[in-house]
Amino acid sequence: MDRQPLLPAEDVLRFFPAALEQVSSGVILFDDQNTILYFNRAMELISGWPREQALGRNLGMLAPEAMRARYDTRNYPGASNRVQELAATPHDIQLVRRDGSTCWISTTLSQVTSEGSDLRMVLITDVTARREAQARERLLSLGFDETQSAVLITDPAGCIEHANKGFRRLFGFLDSEAAGQFVPNLLAPGRHEPEQIKAYRARLQAGQPIRADERLFRKNGQPLWCSVSTNPIFDDYGKLVNLVIVLMDITRTKVHEVLQHKMLDAMVREVPTVEVMQMMCTEVEKIAPQVLCSVLRVDDGKLRTLAAPSLPDSYNRLVDGVPVGPRTGSCGTAAYTGETVVARDIATDPNWEGISALALQHGLAACWSTPIKSNDGRVLGTFAFYYRQPHEPDSFHRRLVEVIVHLCALALEREEARNRIRRLAFYDDLTGLPNRSLLHAQADQAITAAGHNGQRLAVLFIDLDRFKQVNDSFGHPGGDELLRTVARRLQEETGPMDIVGRLSGDEFVVLLNPCDMATASERSEHLLRMLGQPLQLGEVEIRPSASIGISVFPHDGNNMDALLHHADVAMYQAKHNGRNRVRFYSSEMDECAQERMALEAALREALEQGQLQLHYQPQIDIQNGRLHSVEALARWHHPRLGSVPPIRFIPLAEEAGLIGDLGRWALQEACQQLHRWRLDGLEVPSVSVNLSPTNFHNPGLPDTIAQILRQQALQASDLTLEITEDVLLDGDPTTLQVLRQVHALGVRLSMDDFGTGYSSLSYLRQLPVSELKLDRSFVHGIEADEVASALTQAIAHIGQSLQLKVVAEGVESAEQLRLLGAQGYQIAQGFHFTPALPAPALADWVREHLPTAAVV
Ligand code: C2E
Ligand code: CA
Ligand code: CA
């Protein structure tokens, strides 16, 4: 296709001065057929083609493959060929080198007329380097502007020279507003210490980039968490010329971190859950300004507002107490199903049917509620976002809620655990009442408040009567049931300002607040009546009773310790006065109580150290003057207090729970004594031991007796037990059983103090007694008093008709003895013969006075 060149090369060289060989631009001369006529040195360098091989060929040889044909004027004559095109619209084109690589050139075409021939010359400049630079720049500016991050280029001092689009988008400043501004002043006004800025500058000057997470502010004041990286740029001479600052929005991640940190920190500091939740809501509402948060707790199947700082109070009050269930708004339903509930538009949402107006009238249009669940899947509460417009949660809100719900669960579970521990520490497990420590704390508060307000209050010390018997008869489950019932009744009968607590065992305390003496009296009598309502324990119906002691603030004490102590003293008095009654404290009682406490301690010691003794008083057969039995009577001589009479220490032993020990001791001691007398050859037919009613509550009594008898080699008939009519009064079912078992052993029972109690004859028939003991008060004065002697006569008849032996006690004179003998009494006992004597003295007395006493 190549044609012969029109001009020989040497002619061409003639046309073109040698200078053209020196220029840096490529020069090609070609004819109207695009045949190359001249190709300078520079062109050789640009294209890689040696001149000899280029001359005479078509210009298309330098064009990319796809373009080559368009240089051929035979295919594209005239204006349609490529050279004409380039002449019309000059622009950079690609040139293909000999080795196939390409470079960018710009061309300048000119007409050269030589000896009538129509020639063209093209000047070629290699523009590859410029094009590459341009492309780089374009990419750079694309990168600079199109990145998500905000990028600032500042002068060495930190004043903005350039800001990218990302910066405008993120912070909202116009270029004109940003230009020249000192970055810290613009993005975090007033938050940088001059020291800190100085330190930053030093680091940058030293060539160290700085990376930090910073809380910055948009133009509109909204906070924004950014990761900021500041890089120093130096010129070739090592001079700091620019700073490149890249800012990335990390608000979302940071929000989670910050929330988490704040809540965990609050939890660790034991901030109350309500406050933690309030704080959390407030933080969340700052980050997500379009939402209103609410945290509800599920309590006993009802919703309870924990925190909802931005919802109207009147709305919160409506929500508080709503039962969890289907279609109870977003939160109630979420708590019910355990699933997230989104009500995009409350007005039309089925879960809000019938109640939507409540929310709508408070300006709440959408509500998205998520259940807060414990580790084991229980719904502890709900967390909700309310919106003022119909709205669905966006991804940011979703992520936020994920984090929050997790934190809420942690906080609520922690609270649960704390409450459990609190309950264990401050509440009585059995009754759920405050225990001693909490009672004291609450009472102290109430007392302080009453002091400020000049009010009175009453402390009631309540002790159940005969609780031990219930425990013994019905076992611990029965006792527990009674305590729970009492606790419930006390709570039912007291108001919200009153305090009810359990001190220990069967002791309860009620603080009536406020309360004067008259009200205290009225209310405590009422309490007694309420406590006395029948209670079914298994098959048996019992009527609980209690003794109540009352102290009144400020009269009887100005702190809980004093008031409680005085109420306790008064309660003892109530017990002493016959139980099931109320007593107010008086200062005389206190003296008694202190004395009693000292005595109680001394008695305990006496029992432990064997300081008690038994004295024996003979009972004489009136008919033949022989010894019938000896009654063992307890004696206590205290080293300091002197002789303490049994009518004093027996009831004390009873109250102090020592009566069981005392009874056992008396039995053991009396039987052992009888055994010794017999060894000594003294004929004592039997010994009579006094037992208290309480001794018969012990189901182990028959065994104890049998064992003692065995140990002392005695027959059951050697022992008589003196019991009083009270034994059946407390209605303890164990008593009768124990009495029968004792009787079955062959031990005789003697009814002591007969005629003083309420006992009816039907009692006597029930009881397996073989002897009646006329109370000594009847004997006193029978010689002179006909009424008295008529009574003793009547009692003798009762004994005879029931075929019981009758014993006259307290016989002080021969006349009395004669009268009683005449009335049918078989046995007599009293000072007429002798008072009770220590064992050796009794032996002497018997040997001396009783002719029939066998002497070995
Ligand atoms: P009790 O069982 O009725 O005992 C008879 C009381 O009358 C004894 O008083 C005795 O010393 C007293 N006494 C005897 N003869 C006469 C007399 O001719 N004239 C007068 N005025 N009194 C006479 P004591 O020893 O002071 O005992 C009082 C009560 O203490 C006893 O009354 C008994 O109920 C109780 N008691 C004594 N020892 C024991 C005991 O070991 N266990 C139990 N549970 N109670 C006991
Ligand atoms: Ca007696
Ligand atoms: Ca008696």
XYZ file of C-alpha atoms and ligand atoms in Angstrom, residues 631 633 690 722-724 751-754 773-777 809-810 829, ligand 3:
19
model
C -44.088 -34.985 149.207
C -40.801 -29.885 147.658
C -44.875 -32.055 141.907
C -48.955 -34.246 141.873
C -50.613 -32.355 139.103
C -52.840 -29.300 139.170
C -54.905 -33.868 141.817
C -53.229 -31.089 143.795
C -54.740 -27.831 145.052
C -58.184 -29.221 144.403
C -55.545 -33.093 147.482
C -57.698 -30.523 149.171
C -56.076 -27.152 148.788
C -54.599 -25.890 152.010
C -56.597 -22.647 151.859
C -53.074 -30.490 153.095
C -52.026 -27.605 155.337
C -50.196 -33.394 155.654
Ca -51.283 -28.289 147.294
